[in-house]
Short mmCIF file of C-alpha atoms in Angstrom, two decimals:
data_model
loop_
_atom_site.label_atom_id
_atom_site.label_comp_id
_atom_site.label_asym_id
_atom_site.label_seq_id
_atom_site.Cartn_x
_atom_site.Cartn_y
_atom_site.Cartn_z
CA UNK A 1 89.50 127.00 109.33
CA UNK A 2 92.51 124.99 107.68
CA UNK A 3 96.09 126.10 109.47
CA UNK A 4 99.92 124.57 109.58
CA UNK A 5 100.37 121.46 111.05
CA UNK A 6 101.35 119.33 107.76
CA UNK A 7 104.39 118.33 109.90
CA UNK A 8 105.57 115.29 107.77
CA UNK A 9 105.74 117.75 104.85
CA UNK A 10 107.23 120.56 106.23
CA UNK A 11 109.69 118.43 106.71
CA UNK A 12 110.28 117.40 103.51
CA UNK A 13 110.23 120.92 101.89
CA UNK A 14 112.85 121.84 104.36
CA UNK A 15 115.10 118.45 103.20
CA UNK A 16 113.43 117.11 100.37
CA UNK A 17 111.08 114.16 100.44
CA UNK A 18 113.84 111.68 99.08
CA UNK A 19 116.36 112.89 101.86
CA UNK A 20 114.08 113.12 104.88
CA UNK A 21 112.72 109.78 104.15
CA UNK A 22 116.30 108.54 104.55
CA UNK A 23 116.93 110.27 107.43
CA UNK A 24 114.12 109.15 108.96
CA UNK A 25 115.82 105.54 108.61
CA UNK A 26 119.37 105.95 109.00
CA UNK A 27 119.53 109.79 111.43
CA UNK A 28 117.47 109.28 114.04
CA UNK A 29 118.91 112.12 116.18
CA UNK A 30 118.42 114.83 113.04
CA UNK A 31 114.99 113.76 112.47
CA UNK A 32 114.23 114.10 116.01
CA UNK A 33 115.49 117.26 116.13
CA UNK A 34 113.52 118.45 113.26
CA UNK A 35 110.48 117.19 113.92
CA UNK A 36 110.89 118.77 117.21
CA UNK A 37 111.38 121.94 115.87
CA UNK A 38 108.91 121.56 113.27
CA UNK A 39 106.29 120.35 115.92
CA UNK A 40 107.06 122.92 118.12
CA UNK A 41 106.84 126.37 115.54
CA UNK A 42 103.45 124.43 114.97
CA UNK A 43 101.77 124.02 117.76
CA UNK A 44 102.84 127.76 119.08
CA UNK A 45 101.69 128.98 115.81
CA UNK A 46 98.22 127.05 115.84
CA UNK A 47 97.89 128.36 119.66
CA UNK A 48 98.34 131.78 118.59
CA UNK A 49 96.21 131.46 115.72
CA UNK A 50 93.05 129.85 117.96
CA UNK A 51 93.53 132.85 120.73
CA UNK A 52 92.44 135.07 117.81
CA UNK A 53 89.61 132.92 115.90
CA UNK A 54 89.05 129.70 118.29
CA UNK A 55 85.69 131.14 119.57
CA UNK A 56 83.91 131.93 115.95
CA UNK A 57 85.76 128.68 114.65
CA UNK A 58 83.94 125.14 114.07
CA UNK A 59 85.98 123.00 112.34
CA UNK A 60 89.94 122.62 111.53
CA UNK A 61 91.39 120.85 108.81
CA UNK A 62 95.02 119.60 108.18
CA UNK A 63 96.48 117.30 106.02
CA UNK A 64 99.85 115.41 106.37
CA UNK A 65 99.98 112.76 103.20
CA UNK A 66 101.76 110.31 104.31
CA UNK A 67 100.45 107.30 102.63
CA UNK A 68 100.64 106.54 99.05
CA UNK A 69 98.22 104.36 96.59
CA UNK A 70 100.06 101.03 99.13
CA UNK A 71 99.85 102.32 102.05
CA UNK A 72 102.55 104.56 104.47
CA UNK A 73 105.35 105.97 102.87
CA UNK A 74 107.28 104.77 106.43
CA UNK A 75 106.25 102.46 108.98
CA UNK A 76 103.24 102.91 111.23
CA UNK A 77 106.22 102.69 114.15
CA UNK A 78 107.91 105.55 113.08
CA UNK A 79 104.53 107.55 112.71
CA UNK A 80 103.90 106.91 115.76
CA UNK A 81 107.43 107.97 117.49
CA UNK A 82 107.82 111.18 115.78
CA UNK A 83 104.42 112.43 114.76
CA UNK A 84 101.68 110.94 116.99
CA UNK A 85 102.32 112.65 120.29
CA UNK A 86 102.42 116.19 118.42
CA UNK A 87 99.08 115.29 116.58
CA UNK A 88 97.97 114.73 120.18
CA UNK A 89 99.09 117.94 121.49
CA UNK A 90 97.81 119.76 118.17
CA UNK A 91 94.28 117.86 119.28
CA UNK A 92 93.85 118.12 122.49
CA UNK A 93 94.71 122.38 121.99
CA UNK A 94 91.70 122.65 119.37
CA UNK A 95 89.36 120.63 121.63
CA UNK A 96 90.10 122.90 124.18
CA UNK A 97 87.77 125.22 121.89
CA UNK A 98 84.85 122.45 121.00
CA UNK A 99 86.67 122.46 117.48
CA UNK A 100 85.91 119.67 115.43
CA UNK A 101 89.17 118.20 114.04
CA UNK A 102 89.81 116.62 110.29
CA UNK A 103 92.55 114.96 109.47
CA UNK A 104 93.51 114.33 105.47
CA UNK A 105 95.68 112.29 104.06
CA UNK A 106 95.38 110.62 100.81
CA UNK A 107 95.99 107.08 100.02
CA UNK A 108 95.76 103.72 101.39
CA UNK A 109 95.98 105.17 105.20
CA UNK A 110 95.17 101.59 107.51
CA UNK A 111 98.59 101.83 109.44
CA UNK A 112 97.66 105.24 110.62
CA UNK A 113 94.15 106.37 110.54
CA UNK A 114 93.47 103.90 113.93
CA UNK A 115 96.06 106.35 115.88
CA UNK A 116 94.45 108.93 114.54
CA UNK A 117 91.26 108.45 115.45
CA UNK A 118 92.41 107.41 118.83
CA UNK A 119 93.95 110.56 118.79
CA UNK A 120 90.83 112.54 119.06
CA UNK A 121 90.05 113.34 114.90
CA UNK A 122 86.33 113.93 114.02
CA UNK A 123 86.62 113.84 110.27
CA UNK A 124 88.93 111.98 107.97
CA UNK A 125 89.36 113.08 104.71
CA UNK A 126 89.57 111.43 102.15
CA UNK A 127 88.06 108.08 101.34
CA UNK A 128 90.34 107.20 98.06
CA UNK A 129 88.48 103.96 97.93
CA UNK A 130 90.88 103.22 94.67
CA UNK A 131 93.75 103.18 97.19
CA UNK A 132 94.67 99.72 98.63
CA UNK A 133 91.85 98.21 100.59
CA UNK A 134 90.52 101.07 101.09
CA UNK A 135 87.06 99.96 99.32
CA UNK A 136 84.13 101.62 100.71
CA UNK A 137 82.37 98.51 102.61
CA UNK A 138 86.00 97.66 104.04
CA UNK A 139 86.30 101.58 105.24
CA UNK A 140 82.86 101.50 106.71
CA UNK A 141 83.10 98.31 108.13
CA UNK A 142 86.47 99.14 110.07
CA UNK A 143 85.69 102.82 110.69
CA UNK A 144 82.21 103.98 109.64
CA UNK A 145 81.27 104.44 113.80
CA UNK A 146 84.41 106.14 115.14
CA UNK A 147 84.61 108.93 112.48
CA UNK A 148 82.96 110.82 110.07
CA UNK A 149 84.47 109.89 106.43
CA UNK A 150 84.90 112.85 103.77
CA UNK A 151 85.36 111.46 100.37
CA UNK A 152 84.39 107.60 98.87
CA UNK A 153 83.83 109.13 95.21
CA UNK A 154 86.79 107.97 92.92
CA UNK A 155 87.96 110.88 91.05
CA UNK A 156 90.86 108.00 89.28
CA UNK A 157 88.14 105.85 87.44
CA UNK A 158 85.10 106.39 88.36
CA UNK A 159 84.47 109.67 87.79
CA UNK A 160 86.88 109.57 84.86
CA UNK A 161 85.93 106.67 83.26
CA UNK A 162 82.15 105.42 84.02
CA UNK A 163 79.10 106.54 83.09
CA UNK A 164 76.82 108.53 84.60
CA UNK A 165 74.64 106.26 85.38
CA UNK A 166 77.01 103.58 87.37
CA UNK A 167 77.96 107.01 89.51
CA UNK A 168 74.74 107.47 90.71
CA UNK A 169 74.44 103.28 91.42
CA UNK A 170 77.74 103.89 93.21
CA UNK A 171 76.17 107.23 95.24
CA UNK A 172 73.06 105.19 96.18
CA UNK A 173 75.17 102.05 97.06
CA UNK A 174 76.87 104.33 99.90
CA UNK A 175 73.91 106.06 101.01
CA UNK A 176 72.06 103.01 101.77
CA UNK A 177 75.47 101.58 103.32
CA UNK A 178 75.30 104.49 105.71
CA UNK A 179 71.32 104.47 106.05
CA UNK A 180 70.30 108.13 108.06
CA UNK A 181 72.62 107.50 111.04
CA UNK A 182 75.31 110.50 109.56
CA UNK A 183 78.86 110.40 109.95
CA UNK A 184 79.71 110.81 106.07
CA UNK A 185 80.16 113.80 103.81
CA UNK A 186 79.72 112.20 100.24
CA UNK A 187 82.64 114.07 98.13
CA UNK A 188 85.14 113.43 95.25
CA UNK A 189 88.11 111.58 96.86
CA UNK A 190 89.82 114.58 95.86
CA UNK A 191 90.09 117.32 93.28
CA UNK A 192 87.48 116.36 90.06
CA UNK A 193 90.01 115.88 87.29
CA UNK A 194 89.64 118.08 84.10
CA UNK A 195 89.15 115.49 81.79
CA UNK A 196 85.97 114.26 84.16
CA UNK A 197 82.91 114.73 81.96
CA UNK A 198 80.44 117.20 83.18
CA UNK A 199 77.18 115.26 83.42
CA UNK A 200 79.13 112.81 85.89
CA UNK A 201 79.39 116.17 87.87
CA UNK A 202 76.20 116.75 87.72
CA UNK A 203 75.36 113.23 88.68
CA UNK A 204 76.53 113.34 91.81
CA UNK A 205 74.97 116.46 92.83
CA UNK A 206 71.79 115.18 91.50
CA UNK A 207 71.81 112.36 93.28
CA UNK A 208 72.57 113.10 96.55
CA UNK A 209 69.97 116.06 96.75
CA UNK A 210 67.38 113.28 95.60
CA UNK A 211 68.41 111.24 98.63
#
């Protein structure tokens, strides 16, 4: 089950993206305080919400998107002051349960995924590999045997632009990358795009259940 623990964004929906990104830089002691708020409805509210469903649940999924196509909207220091020790609590609560955890966040994510995955995350979601180095054989090689990775198939070009035919090279390429050991769930690196032409749909699906 997916619950509230976007904290970075709640944050900016109560200040506005542009704003709270300034405050983060030049009011230290507001930020604080709403990130502590912030942190705090969330955790109570994702305790409450794992009393009722924790035992029949298997997996949780938040997102935060904190990175863009470069890389963090702020610097991994900052992350780590105001949002890694709640993302620790928020863990460490759903473990509690033998939850697996997922973590998304688009973009180029390098400065923070290593917390997060120090952090306790099972799944990160999602491999944009169109995002700055964040090429599949770099995201493997740096991360491929701490976490399972959600994602890998550009939805920007790839699926967009290529034919179907250079999909399924691209499918086969990360399959064999991977080999039977597990730890990736083969997915759009987000939402398919409307103009995305069907048979490249269909191409995926078809190659992947051919193994």
């Amino acid at each position: 089950f997916g619950t509230l623990s976007n904290l970075f964004y709640i944050c900016c929906y109560l200040r506005g993206m542009e704003q709270f990104l300034m405050d983060m830089a030049f009011d230290q002691k507001l930020v604080e305080h709403i990130i502590g708020e912030v942190g705090d409805f969330c955790i109570e509210f994702n305790r409450r919400s794992l009393e009722v469903i924790g035992n029949e649940a298997v997996y949780y999924g938040t997102w935060d998107d904190v990175a863009g196509q470069d890389g963090l909207m702020f610097s991994p220091d900052l992350f780590k002051k105001y949002y890694l020790p709640i993302y620790k609590k928020l863990i460490e609560n759903i473990k509690k349960y033998g939850i697996l955890f997922g973590f998304h966040c688009c973009g180029s994510v390098h400065d923070v995924l290593p917390f997060m995955i120090d952090a306790g995350i099972d799944v990160f979601d999602v491999v944009q590999t169109s995002a700055k180095e964040m090429e599949i054989e770099n995201v493997y090689r740096l991360y491929g045997k701490d976490v399972c990775l959600h994602g890998c198939l550009d939805v920007q070009k790839l699926l967009v632009e290529k034919p179907a035919s250079e999909i399924r090279e691209e499918i086969k390429k990360i399959m064999d990358l991977w080999g039977n050991r597990g730890g990736i769930i083969l997915a759009p690196s987000h939402e398919t795009l409307p103009d995305t032409p069907v048979e490249n749909v269909l191409a995926i699906y078809e190659t992947i259940h051919e193994g």
